[in-house]
PDB file of C-alpha atoms in Angstrom:
ATOM      1  CA  MET M 140      -7.788-111.000  44.992  1.00  0.00           C
ATOM      2  CA  LEU M 141      -4.829-109.526  46.859  1.00  0.00           C
ATOM      3  CA  MET M 142      -3.390-107.924  43.711  1.00  0.00           C
ATOM      4  CA  LYS M 143      -6.725-106.437  42.878  1.00  0.00           C
ATOM      5  CA  PHE M 144      -7.055-105.020  46.356  1.00  0.00           C
ATOM      6  CA  LEU M 145      -3.535-103.557  46.324  1.00  0.00           C
ATOM      7  CA  ARG M 146      -4.135-102.002  42.883  1.00  0.00           C
ATOM      8  CA  SER M 147      -7.375-100.428  44.081  1.00  0.00           C
ATOM      9  CA  LEU M 148      -5.649 -99.128  47.182  1.00  0.00           C
ATOM     10  CA  PHE M 149      -2.908 -97.673  45.119  1.00  0.00           C
ATOM     11  CA  PHE M 150      -5.371 -95.753  42.887  1.00  0.00           C
ATOM     12  CA  LEU M 151      -7.281 -94.465  45.783  1.00  0.00           C
ATOM     13  CA  LEU M 152      -4.164 -93.199  47.509  1.00  0.00           C
ATOM     14  CA  LEU M 153      -2.908 -91.627  44.368  1.00  0.00           C
ATOM     15  CA  ILE M 154      -6.153 -89.757  43.739  1.00  0.00           C
ATOM     16  CA  ALA M 155      -6.296 -88.650  47.433  1.00  0.00           C
ATOM     17  CA  GLY M 156      -2.733 -87.365  47.134  1.00  0.00           C
ATOM     18  CA  ILE M 157      -3.421 -85.477  43.950  1.00  0.00           C
ATOM     19  CA  SER M 158      -6.591 -83.878  45.542  1.00  0.00           C
ATOM     20  CA  LYS M 159      -4.591 -82.697  48.629  1.00  0.00           C
ATOM     21  CA  ALA M 160      -1.797 -81.414  46.444  1.00  0.00           C
ATOM     22  CA  GLN M 161      -4.194 -79.117  44.506  1.00  0.00           C
ATOM     23  CA  PRO M 162      -4.090 -75.433  45.547  1.00  0.00           C
ATOM     24  CA  PRO M 163      -7.148 -73.955  47.160  1.00  0.00           C
ATOM     25  CA  GLY M 164      -9.832 -72.828  44.738  1.00  0.00           C
ATOM     26  CA  SER M 165      -8.382 -74.888  41.816  1.00  0.00           C
ATOM     27  CA  LYS M 166     -10.711 -77.364  39.900  1.00  0.00           C
ATOM     28  CA  LYS M 167     -10.465 -80.983  40.955  1.00  0.00           C
ATOM     29  CA  LEU M 168      -9.119 -83.466  38.474  1.00  0.00           C
ATOM     30  CA  ASN M 169     -11.589 -85.838  37.054  1.00  0.00           C
ATOM     31  CA  PRO M 170     -10.137 -89.391  37.696  1.00  0.00           C
ATOM     32  CA  THR M 171     -12.475 -90.993  35.161  1.00  0.00           C
ATOM     33  CA  PRO M 172     -12.319 -89.289  31.698  1.00  0.00           C
ATOM     34  CA  LYS M 173     -15.334 -90.028  29.452  1.00  0.00           C
ATOM     35  CA  GLY M 174     -15.137 -93.264  27.635  1.00  0.00           C
ATOM     36  CA  GLN M 175     -12.823 -94.806  30.289  1.00  0.00           C
ATOM     37  CA  ALA M 176     -13.227 -96.789  33.460  1.00  0.00           C
ATOM     38  CA  SER M 177     -10.173 -96.442  35.677  1.00  0.00           C
ATOM     39  CA  LEU M 178     -11.704 -97.792  38.905  1.00  0.00           C
ATOM     40  CA  PRO M 179     -12.502-101.508  39.099  1.00  0.00           C
ATOM     41  CA  ASN M 180     -16.199-101.139  39.846  1.00  0.00           C
ATOM     42  CA  GLN M 181     -16.870 -98.124  37.625  1.00  0.00           C
ATOM     43  CA  PRO M 182     -18.729 -98.885  34.407  1.00  0.00           C
ATOM     44  CA  LEU M 183     -17.171 -98.138  31.085  1.00  0.00           C
ATOM     45  CA  VAL M 184     -19.173 -95.439  29.329  1.00  0.00           C
ATOM     46  CA  SER M 185     -19.196 -93.567  26.103  1.00  0.00           C
ATOM     47  CA  LYS M 186     -18.810 -89.795  25.752  1.00  0.00           C
ATOM     48  CA  LYS M 187     -22.566 -89.495  26.123  1.00  0.00           C
ATOM     49  CA  GLY M 188     -22.464 -91.432  29.347  1.00  0.00           C
ATOM     50  CA  GLU M 189     -23.989 -94.656  27.783  1.00  0.00           C
ATOM     51  CA  PRO M 190     -22.598 -97.956  29.248  1.00  0.00           C
ATOM     52  CA  TYR M 191     -20.746-100.134  26.692  1.00  0.00           C
ATOM     53  CA  LEU M 192     -20.937-103.507  28.579  1.00  0.00           C
ATOM     54  CA  PRO M 193     -23.909-105.708  29.646  1.00  0.00           C
ATOM     55  CA  GLU M 194     -25.557-104.872  32.955  1.00  0.00           C
ATOM     56  CA  GLU M 195     -27.629-106.778  35.398  1.00  0.00           C
ATOM     57  CA  LYS M 196     -31.018-107.899  34.052  1.00  0.00           C
ATOM     58  CA  ASP M 197     -29.986-106.994  30.446  1.00  0.00           C
ATOM     59  CA  CYS M 198     -31.164-109.257  27.606  1.00  0.00           C
ATOM     60  CA  ALA M 199     -29.355-109.954  24.388  1.00  0.00           C
ATOM     61  CA  LEU M 200     -30.074-111.273  20.823  1.00  0.00           C
ATOM     62  CA  THR M 201     -27.445-112.639  18.506  1.00  0.00           C
ATOM     63  CA  ILE M 202     -27.442-112.822  14.698  1.00  0.00           C
ATOM     64  CA  ASP M 203     -24.971-113.451  11.915  1.00  0.00           C
ATOM     65  CA  ALA M 204     -22.818-110.420  11.240  1.00  0.00           C
ATOM     66  CA  THR M 205     -21.843-111.411   7.769  1.00  0.00           C
ATOM     67  CA  PRO M 206     -24.616-109.556   5.778  1.00  0.00           C
ATOM     68  CA  PHE M 207     -23.823-106.279   7.645  1.00  0.00           C
ATOM     69  CA  LEU M 208     -20.093-106.634   7.042  1.00  0.00           C
ATOM     70  CA  GLU M 209     -20.506-107.346   3.337  1.00  0.00           C
ATOM     71  CA  TYR M 210     -22.889-104.476   2.970  1.00  0.00           C
ATOM     72  CA  THR M 211     -20.341-102.138   4.645  1.00  0.00           C
ATOM     73  CA  GLY M 212     -17.464-103.420   2.623  1.00  0.00           C
ATOM     74  CA  LYS M 213     -19.155-103.055  -0.763  1.00  0.00           C
ATOM     75  CA  LEU M 214     -20.492 -99.675   0.210  1.00  0.00           C
ATOM     76  CA  LEU M 215     -17.009 -98.370   1.136  1.00  0.00           C
ATOM     77  CA  SER M 216     -15.406 -99.852  -1.982  1.00  0.00           C
ATOM     78  CA  GLY M 217     -17.982 -98.352  -4.378  1.00  0.00           C
ATOM     79  CA  ALA M 218     -19.007-101.781  -5.667  1.00  0.00           C
ATOM     80  CA  GLY M 219     -22.579-101.230  -4.679  1.00  0.00           C
ATOM     81  CA  SER M 220     -24.545-103.369  -2.295  1.00  0.00           C
ATOM     82  CA  THR M 221     -28.168-104.380  -1.432  1.00  0.00           C
ATOM     83  CA  ALA M 222     -29.527-103.745   2.056  1.00  0.00           C
ATOM     84  CA  PRO M 223     -28.264-106.232   4.655  1.00  0.00           C
ATOM     85  CA  THR M 224     -30.650-108.864   6.101  1.00  0.00           C
ATOM     86  CA  ALA M 225     -30.672-110.486   9.531  1.00  0.00           C
ATOM     87  CA  ALA M 226     -29.535-114.176   9.493  1.00  0.00           C
ATOM     88  CA  PHE M 227     -29.351-116.904  12.064  1.00  0.00           C
ATOM     89  CA  PRO M 228     -26.065-118.221  13.400  1.00  0.00           C
ATOM     90  CA  ALA M 229     -24.759-121.142  11.224  1.00  0.00           C
ATOM     91  CA  ASN M 230     -24.567-123.823  13.887  1.00  0.00           C
ATOM     92  CA  PHE M 231     -28.326-123.256  14.810  1.00  0.00           C
ATOM     93  CA  PRO M 232     -30.211-122.442  11.593  1.00  0.00           C
ATOM     94  CA  MET M 233     -33.685-120.986  11.985  1.00  0.00           C
ATOM     95  CA  THR M 234     -33.117-120.754  15.713  1.00  0.00           C
ATOM     96  CA  ILE M 235     -33.527-117.744  18.009  1.00  0.00           C
ATOM     97  CA  THR M 236     -30.484-117.155  20.173  1.00  0.00           C
ATOM     98  CA  ALA M 237     -30.951-115.004  23.299  1.00  0.00           C
ATOM     99  CA  LYS M 238     -29.267-114.316  26.680  1.00  0.00           C
ATOM    100  CA  TYR M 239     -30.424-112.968  30.116  1.00  0.00           C
ATOM    101  CA  PHE M 240     -27.844-111.438  32.486  1.00  0.00           C
ATOM    102  CA  LYS M 241     -28.104-112.326  36.109  1.00  0.00           C
ATOM    103  CA  ASN M 242     -25.221-109.957  36.757  1.00  0.00           C
ATOM    104  CA  PRO M 243     -22.680-108.268  34.404  1.00  0.00           C
ATOM    105  CA  ASN M 244     -20.497-111.312  34.456  1.00  0.00           C
ATOM    106  CA  TYR M 245     -22.943-114.251  34.362  1.00  0.00           C
ATOM    107  CA  ALA M 246     -25.719-114.913  31.803  1.00  0.00           C
ATOM    108  CA  TYR M 247     -28.220-117.522  31.013  1.00  0.00           C
ATOM    109  CA  ARG M 248     -28.351-118.619  27.324  1.00  0.00           C
ATOM    110  CA  PHE M 249     -31.405-119.815  25.427  1.00  0.00           C
ATOM    111  CA  ARG M 250     -31.968-121.107  21.931  1.00  0.00           C
ATOM    112  CA  ALA M 251     -35.364-121.990  20.501  1.00  0.00           C
ATOM    113  CA  ARG M 252     -36.883-123.139  17.325  1.00  0.00           C
ATOM    114  CA  VAL M 253     -40.450-124.502  17.069  1.00  0.00           C
ATOM    115  CA  GLY M 254     -41.478-124.895  13.458  1.00  0.00           C
ATOM    116  CA  THR M 255     -44.358-126.811  11.793  1.00  0.00           C
ATOM    117  CA  LEU M 256     -45.213-127.052   8.212  1.00  0.00           C
ATOM    118  CA  SER M 257     -48.378-128.158   6.322  1.00  0.00           C
ATOM    119  CA  GLN M 258     -48.427-127.433   2.531  1.00  0.00           C
ATOM    120  CA  THR M 259     -50.820-128.720  -0.003  1.00  0.00           C
ATOM    121  CA  TYR M 260     -50.208-129.000  -3.754  1.00  0.00           C
ATOM    122  CA  ARG M 261     -53.143-129.505  -6.165  1.00  0.00           C
ATOM    123  CA  ASN M 262     -53.238-130.395  -9.829  1.00  0.00           C
ATOM    124  CA  THR M 263     -56.141-130.942 -12.358  1.00  0.00           C
ATOM    125  CA  VAL M 264     -56.191-134.068 -14.469  1.00  0.00           C
ATOM    126  CA  ILE M 265     -58.584-135.670 -16.898  1.00  0.00           C
ATOM    127  CA  ASP M 266     -61.433-137.603 -15.217  1.00  0.00           C
ATOM    128  CA  ASN M 267     -61.261-141.204 -16.306  1.00  0.00           C
ATOM    129  CA  ALA M 268     -64.950-141.752 -15.302  1.00  0.00           C
ATOM    130  CA  GLN M 269     -66.276-139.239 -17.779  1.00  0.00           C
ATOM    131  CA  THR M 270     -69.075-140.329 -20.063  1.00  0.00           C
ATOM    132  CA  ALA M 271     -69.963-136.911 -21.615  1.00  0.00           C
ATOM    133  CA  ALA M 272     -68.656-135.685 -24.933  1.00  0.00           C
ATOM    134  CA  ASP M 273     -66.871-132.812 -23.323  1.00  0.00           C
ATOM    135  CA  THR M 274     -63.709-133.404 -21.333  1.00  0.00           C
ATOM    136  CA  LEU M 275     -64.149-133.524 -17.531  1.00  0.00           C
ATOM    137  CA  TYR M 276     -61.510-132.987 -14.878  1.00  0.00           C
ATOM    138  CA  THR M 277     -60.809-134.095 -11.370  1.00  0.00           C
ATOM    139  CA  THR M 278     -58.108-133.016  -8.782  1.00  0.00           C
ATOM    140  CA  ASP M 279     -55.032-134.772  -7.360  1.00  0.00           C
ATOM    141  CA  SER M 280     -53.427-133.400  -4.265  1.00  0.00           C
ATOM    142  CA  LYS M 281     -50.036-133.784  -2.274  1.00  0.00           C
ATOM    143  CA  ARG M 282     -49.800-132.785   1.202  1.00  0.00           C
ATOM    144  CA  VAL M 283     -46.350-132.193   2.872  1.00  0.00           C
ATOM    145  CA  ARG M 284     -46.021-131.907   6.620  1.00  0.00           C
ATOM    146  CA  GLY M 285     -43.014-131.391   8.812  1.00  0.00           C
ATOM    147  CA  THR M 286     -41.935-130.525  12.402  1.00  0.00           C
ATOM    148  CA  ASN M 287     -38.602-129.016  13.584  1.00  0.00           C
ATOM    149  CA  ILE M 288     -37.977-128.338  17.234  1.00  0.00           C
ATOM    150  CA  THR M 289     -34.679-127.267  18.756  1.00  0.00           C
ATOM    151  CA  LEU M 290     -34.329-126.192  22.401  1.00  0.00           C
ATOM    152  CA  SER M 291     -31.184-125.327  24.216  1.00  0.00           C
ATOM    153  CA  ALA M 292     -30.247-123.804  27.590  1.00  0.00           C
ATOM    154  CA  GLY M 293     -26.919-123.059  29.271  1.00  0.00           C
ATOM    155  CA  PHE M 294     -24.807-120.452  31.106  1.00  0.00           C
ATOM    156  CA  GLU M 295     -22.105-117.995  30.178  1.00  0.00           C
ATOM    157  CA  LYS M 296     -19.438-116.356  32.303  1.00  0.00           C
ATOM    158  CA  ARG M 297     -17.586-113.278  31.167  1.00  0.00           C
ATOM    159  CA  ARG M 298     -14.143-111.719  31.811  1.00  0.00           C
ATOM    160  CA  GLY M 299     -12.687-108.278  31.068  1.00  0.00           C
ATOM    161  CA  LYS M 300     -13.252-104.720  31.986  1.00  0.00           C
ATOM    162  CA  THR M 301     -12.592-103.135  28.632  1.00  0.00           C
ATOM    163  CA  ARG M 302     -14.571-103.153  25.388  1.00  0.00           C
ATOM    164  CA  LEU M 303     -12.804-106.393  24.570  1.00  0.00           C
ATOM    165  CA  GLN M 304     -14.596-109.119  26.510  1.00  0.00           C
ATOM    166  CA  GLY M 305     -13.946-112.827  26.822  1.00  0.00           C
ATOM    167  CA  TYR M 306     -16.531-115.431  27.773  1.00  0.00           C
ATOM    168  CA  TYR M 307     -16.935-119.219  28.185  1.00  0.00           C
ATOM    169  CA  GLY M 308     -19.679-121.658  29.273  1.00  0.00           C
ATOM    170  CA  ALA M 309     -21.707-124.752  28.450  1.00  0.00           C
ATOM    171  CA  GLU M 310     -25.130-125.534  27.122  1.00  0.00           C
ATOM    172  CA  ALA M 311     -27.348-128.582  26.564  1.00  0.00           C
ATOM    173  CA  VAL M 312     -29.426-129.135  23.280  1.00  0.00           C
ATOM    174  CA  LEU M 313     -32.582-131.096  22.612  1.00  0.00           C
ATOM    175  CA  SER M 314     -33.953-131.530  19.108  1.00  0.00           C
ATOM    176  CA  PHE M 315     -36.781-133.339  17.264  1.00  0.00           C
ATOM    177  CA  SER M 316     -37.682-133.579  13.628  1.00  0.00           C
ATOM    178  CA  SER M 317     -40.257-135.420  11.444  1.00  0.00           C
ATOM    179  CA  SER M 318     -41.768-135.260   7.921  1.00  0.00           C
ATOM    180  CA  SER M 319     -44.319-137.004   5.858  1.00  0.00           C
ATOM    181  CA  VAL M 320     -46.025-136.793   2.386  1.00  0.00           C
ATOM    182  CA  ASP M 321     -49.553-138.017   1.589  1.00  0.00           C
ATOM    183  CA  TYR M 322     -51.154-138.276  -1.797  1.00  0.00           C
ATOM    184  CA  THR M 323     -54.896-138.157  -2.781  1.00  0.00           C
ATOM    185  CA  TYR M 324     -56.121-138.957  -6.280  1.00  0.00           C
ATOM    186  CA  GLY M 325     -59.237-138.049  -8.040  1.00  0.00           C
ATOM    187  CA  ASN M 326     -59.133-141.119 -10.315  1.00  0.00           C
ATOM    188  CA  ALA M 327     -59.494-144.568  -8.703  1.00  0.00           C
ATOM    189  CA  PHE M 328     -58.434-147.865 -10.199  1.00  0.00           C
ATOM    190  CA  THR M 329     -61.251-150.119 -11.401  1.00  0.00           C
ATOM    191  CA  ASN M 330     -61.734-153.278 -13.415  1.00  0.00           C
ATOM    192  CA  THR M 331     -62.284-151.230 -16.517  1.00  0.00           C
ATOM    193  CA  GLN M 332     -59.762-148.512 -15.626  1.00  0.00           C
ATOM    194  CA  THR M 333     -56.554-150.205 -14.568  1.00  0.00           C
ATOM    195  CA  SER M 334     -54.417-147.326 -15.738  1.00  0.00           C
ATOM    196  CA  VAL M 335     -55.692-143.833 -14.852  1.00  0.00           C
ATOM    197  CA  TYR M 336     -54.635-140.260 -15.283  1.00  0.00           C
ATOM    198  CA  THR M 337     -52.304-139.450 -12.341  1.00  0.00           C
ATOM    199  CA  THR M 338     -50.228-136.384 -11.463  1.00  0.00           C
ATOM    200  CA  ASP M 339     -46.550-136.602 -11.278  1.00  0.00           C
ATOM    201  CA  PHE M 340     -45.801-134.091  -8.525  1.00  0.00           C
ATOM    202  CA  GLU M 341     -42.052-134.444  -9.152  1.00  0.00           C
ATOM    203  CA  GLN M 342     -42.440-132.983 -12.624  1.00  0.00           C
ATOM    204  CA  PRO M 343     -43.582-129.297 -12.546  1.00  0.00           C
ATOM    205  CA  SER M 344     -44.980-127.910 -15.822  1.00  0.00           C
ATOM    206  CA  ALA M 345     -46.103-124.456 -17.004  1.00  0.00           C
ATOM    207  CA  THR M 346     -49.703-125.114 -15.941  1.00  0.00           C
ATOM    208  CA  GLY M 347     -48.985-127.009 -12.824  1.00  0.00           C
ATOM    209  CA  PHE M 348     -47.594-130.580 -12.844  1.00  0.00           C
ATOM    210  CA  ALA M 349     -47.325-133.222 -15.561  1.00  0.00           C
ATOM    211  CA  SER M 350     -49.820-136.018 -15.719  1.00  0.00           C
ATOM    212  CA  SER M 351     -50.083-139.390 -17.566  1.00  0.00           C
ATOM    213  CA  LEU M 352     -51.821-142.701 -17.519  1.00  0.00           C
ATOM    214  CA  LYS M 353     -50.339-144.837 -14.658  1.00  0.00           C
ATOM    215  CA  SER M 354     -51.123-148.170 -13.040  1.00  0.00           C
ATOM    216  CA  ASN M 355     -48.674-147.635 -10.084  1.00  0.00           C
ATOM    217  CA  ARG M 356     -48.333-144.480  -8.101  1.00  0.00           C
ATOM    218  CA  PRO M 357     -47.057-143.223  -4.709  1.00  0.00           C
ATOM    219  CA  GLY M 358     -49.438-143.353  -1.812  1.00  0.00           C
ATOM    220  CA  ALA M 359     -47.466-141.947   1.199  1.00  0.00           C
ATOM    221  CA  THR M 360     -43.991-141.415   2.523  1.00  0.00           C
ATOM    222  CA  LYS M 361     -43.009-141.011   6.156  1.00  0.00           C
ATOM    223  CA  ASN M 362     -39.526-140.190   7.291  1.00  0.00           C
ATOM    224  CA  GLY M 363     -38.908-141.565  10.729  1.00  0.00           C
ATOM    225  CA  SER M 364     -38.743-139.023  13.534  1.00  0.00           C
ATOM    226  CA  VAL M 365     -35.289-138.163  14.712  1.00  0.00           C
ATOM    227  CA  ILE M 366     -34.572-137.227  18.433  1.00  0.00           C
ATOM    228  CA  GLY M 367     -31.235-135.685  19.305  1.00  0.00           C
ATOM    229  CA  LEU M 368     -29.456-134.871  22.501  1.00  0.00           C
ATOM    230  CA  GLY M 369     -26.310-132.793  22.799  1.00  0.00           C
ATOM    231  CA  ALA M 370     -23.977-130.920  25.182  1.00  0.00           C
ATOM    232  CA  ARG M 371     -21.527-128.205  24.143  1.00  0.00           C
ATOM    233  CA  ALA M 372     -18.758-126.231  25.862  1.00  0.00           C
ATOM    234  CA  PHE M 373     -17.787-122.894  24.248  1.00  0.00           C
ATOM    235  CA  GLY M 374     -15.653-119.918  24.547  1.00  0.00           C
ATOM    236  CA  GLY M 375     -15.470-116.635  22.631  1.00  0.00           C
ATOM    237  CA  ILE M 376     -14.593-112.883  22.423  1.00  0.00           C
ATOM    238  CA  GLU M 377     -16.530-109.867  21.789  1.00  0.00           C
ATOM    239  CA  TYR M 378     -15.586-106.264  20.940  1.00  0.00           C
ATOM    240  CA  PHE M 379     -18.122-103.592  21.695  1.00  0.00           C
ATOM    241  CA  ILE M 380     -18.134-101.336  18.675  1.00  0.00           C
ATOM    242  CA  LEU M 381     -20.879 -99.187  20.130  1.00  0.00           C
ATOM    243  CA  PRO M 382     -22.616 -99.092  23.541  1.00  0.00           C
ATOM    244  CA  LYS M 383     -24.394-102.445  24.015  1.00  0.00           C
ATOM    245  CA  ILE M 384     -23.489-103.592  20.459  1.00  0.00           C
ATOM    246  CA  SER M 385     -20.620-106.017  19.844  1.00  0.00           C
ATOM    247  CA  LEU M 386     -18.978-108.157  17.251  1.00  0.00           C
ATOM    248  CA  GLY M 387     -17.699-111.561  18.230  1.00  0.00           C
ATOM    249  CA  ILE M 388     -16.681-115.028  17.390  1.00  0.00           C
ATOM    250  CA  GLU M 389     -17.409-118.198  19.291  1.00  0.00           C
ATOM    251  CA  LEU M 390     -15.484-121.603  19.373  1.00  0.00           C
ATOM    252  CA  GLY M 391     -16.982-124.747  20.771  1.00  0.00           C
ATOM    253  CA  TRP M 392     -16.611-128.421  21.427  1.00  0.00           C
ATOM    254  CA  GLY M 393     -19.562-130.697  21.916  1.00  0.00           C
ATOM    255  CA  ILE M 394     -21.077-134.232  21.637  1.00  0.00           C
ATOM    256  CA  THR M 395     -24.335-135.093  19.812  1.00  0.00           C
ATOM    257  CA  TYR M 396     -26.307-138.340  19.884  1.00  0.00           C
ATOM    258  CA  LYS M 397     -29.365-138.840  17.595  1.00  0.00           C
ATOM    259  CA  ILE M 398     -31.877-141.662  17.283  1.00  0.00           C
ATOM    260  CA  GLY M 399     -33.772-142.047  13.988  1.00  0.00           C
ATOM    261  CA  ASN M 400     -36.920-144.064  14.026  1.00  0.00           C
ATOM    262  CA  ASP M 401     -38.208-146.219  11.189  1.00  0.00           C
ATOM    263  CA  GLY M 402     -40.268-144.687   8.372  1.00  0.00           C
ATOM    264  CA  PHE M 403     -41.861-146.106   5.227  1.00  0.00           C
ATOM    265  CA  VAL M 404     -42.747-145.654   1.539  1.00  0.00           C
ATOM    266  CA  ARG M 405     -46.070-146.862   0.354  1.00  0.00           C
ATOM    267  CA  ASN M 406     -47.261-147.290  -3.236  1.00  0.00           C
ATOM    268  CA  GLU M 407     -50.684-148.258  -4.656  1.00  0.00           C
ATOM    269  CA  TYR M 408     -51.350-150.198  -7.781  1.00  0.00           C
ATOM    270  CA  TRP M 409     -53.961-152.311  -9.560  1.00  0.00           C
ATOM    271  CA  ASP M 410     -53.706-156.095  -8.947  1.00  0.00           C
ATOM    272  CA  ASN M 411     -54.871-157.789 -12.125  1.00  0.00           C
ATOM    273  CA  VAL M 412     -54.951-161.246 -10.476  1.00  0.00           C
ATOM    274  CA  GLY M 413     -56.994-160.133  -7.354  1.00  0.00           C
ATOM    275  CA  GLY M 414     -59.023-157.548  -9.361  1.00  0.00           C
ATOM    276  CA  SER M 415     -58.557-154.778  -6.731  1.00  0.00           C
ATOM    277  CA  THR M 416     -56.348-151.950  -5.631  1.00  0.00           C
ATOM    278  CA  ARG M 417     -53.428-153.119  -3.569  1.00  0.00           C
ATOM    279  CA  GLN M 418     -50.724-151.239  -1.479  1.00  0.00           C
ATOM    280  CA  ARG M 419     -47.039-152.063  -1.260  1.00  0.00           C
ATOM    281  CA  GLN M 420     -45.206-150.629   1.768  1.00  0.00           C
ATOM    282  CA  ILE M 421     -41.440-150.666   2.148  1.00  0.00           C
ATOM    283  CA  THR M 422     -39.857-149.799   5.572  1.00  0.00           C
ATOM    284  CA  LYS M 423     -37.142-147.133   5.682  1.00  0.00           C
ATOM    285  CA  SER M 424     -34.822-148.268   8.479  1.00  0.00           C
ATOM    286  CA  GLY M 425     -33.808-145.788  11.067  1.00  0.00           C
ATOM    287  CA  GLY M 426     -30.440-145.559  12.822  1.00  0.00           C
ATOM    288  CA  THR M 427     -28.279-143.769  15.387  1.00  0.00           C
ATOM    289  CA  TYR M 428     -25.588-141.157  15.221  1.00  0.00           C
ATOM    290  CA  LEU M 429     -22.866-140.113  17.631  1.00  0.00           C
ATOM    291  CA  GLY M 430     -20.586-137.165  16.907  1.00  0.00           C
ATOM    292  CA  ILE M 431     -17.888-135.471  18.893  1.00  0.00           C
ATOM    293  CA  ASP M 432     -16.262-132.505  17.340  1.00  0.00           C
ATOM    294  CA  THR M 433     -15.135-128.904  17.469  1.00  0.00           C
ATOM    295  CA  ASP M 434     -17.063-125.991  15.867  1.00  0.00           C
ATOM    296  CA  ASN M 435     -16.689-122.267  15.263  1.00  0.00           C
ATOM    297  CA  SER M 436     -20.219-121.207  14.438  1.00  0.00           C
ATOM    298  CA  GLY M 437     -19.587-121.902  10.738  1.00  0.00           C
ATOM    299  CA  GLY M 438     -16.615-119.463  10.727  1.00  0.00           C
ATOM    300  CA  GLN M 439     -18.877-116.481  10.992  1.00  0.00           C
ATOM    301  CA  LEU M 440     -18.738-113.405  13.023  1.00  0.00           C
ATOM    302  CA  LEU M 441     -21.672-112.708  15.432  1.00  0.00           C
ATOM    303  CA  LEU M 442     -23.479-109.533  16.007  1.00  0.00           C
ATOM    304  CA  ASN M 443     -24.826-109.052  19.471  1.00  0.00           C
ATOM    305  CA  PHE M 444     -27.464-106.512  20.750  1.00  0.00           C
ATOM    306  CA  TYR M 445     -27.853-105.898  24.485  1.00  0.00           C
ATOM    307  CA  PHE M 446     -30.868-104.074  25.980  1.00  0.00           C
TER     308      PHE M 446
END
């Protein structure tokens, strides 16, 4: 603090001395040329007067810079390139990364992903219950469902007065995921139809999926839900290539703990002894995971937009 005060005082005295030394009627020297910030509290601006660095109440979005760098490199080399696409940071796939600046040197960080999936596949098979001369058909279906949630919150502190900025901070992460598959069949097992036409949804064909006579088939699969907790410390650097646009890289170290609950696999089949459809269910055991390691955002450069 003392050195900063003395340095500021030195610059003020120097500017005051130059102003007094100027002859009457001469133009005053501009102590802050465009694109520079000589005084500690003066913002760094471009030639058009646009500030380079984040300001109070600014927001930011972060994406992977790799597609843009590859596009530029191929374009300059004459190799040809397709248009770049926005991609998520490697450490947090499919997750939106944002910041909110309380002041130019302190920001809140947020990451969020809330995704759900429900997809149904259908396939036509021969109806085993047909009695007419013409072939009749029925429908099998497979429904896939899944949920992926990632939430993260933390803080970030920044250092530096030039276009090269350093930052550091910490964040906590909460995650949840689950998935399941359910099957519905048009043909039921009976005393007279112990093997029925059934779709094999793992064997795609030109007209849908393969089907054949089966006496044993999948009924449902449930992967146990996984709950994760994590904490991460990080540090990084950014260089502002344009006002409010920067390239950067981030290094981190963190701990992650995950708990996986039990799931199951269930099949259905015809029981010749009992004369009925039976189900066999096998438990898929869950488990735990504990990891402590460093990271570097997948080795990728990050592109940050401030607004």
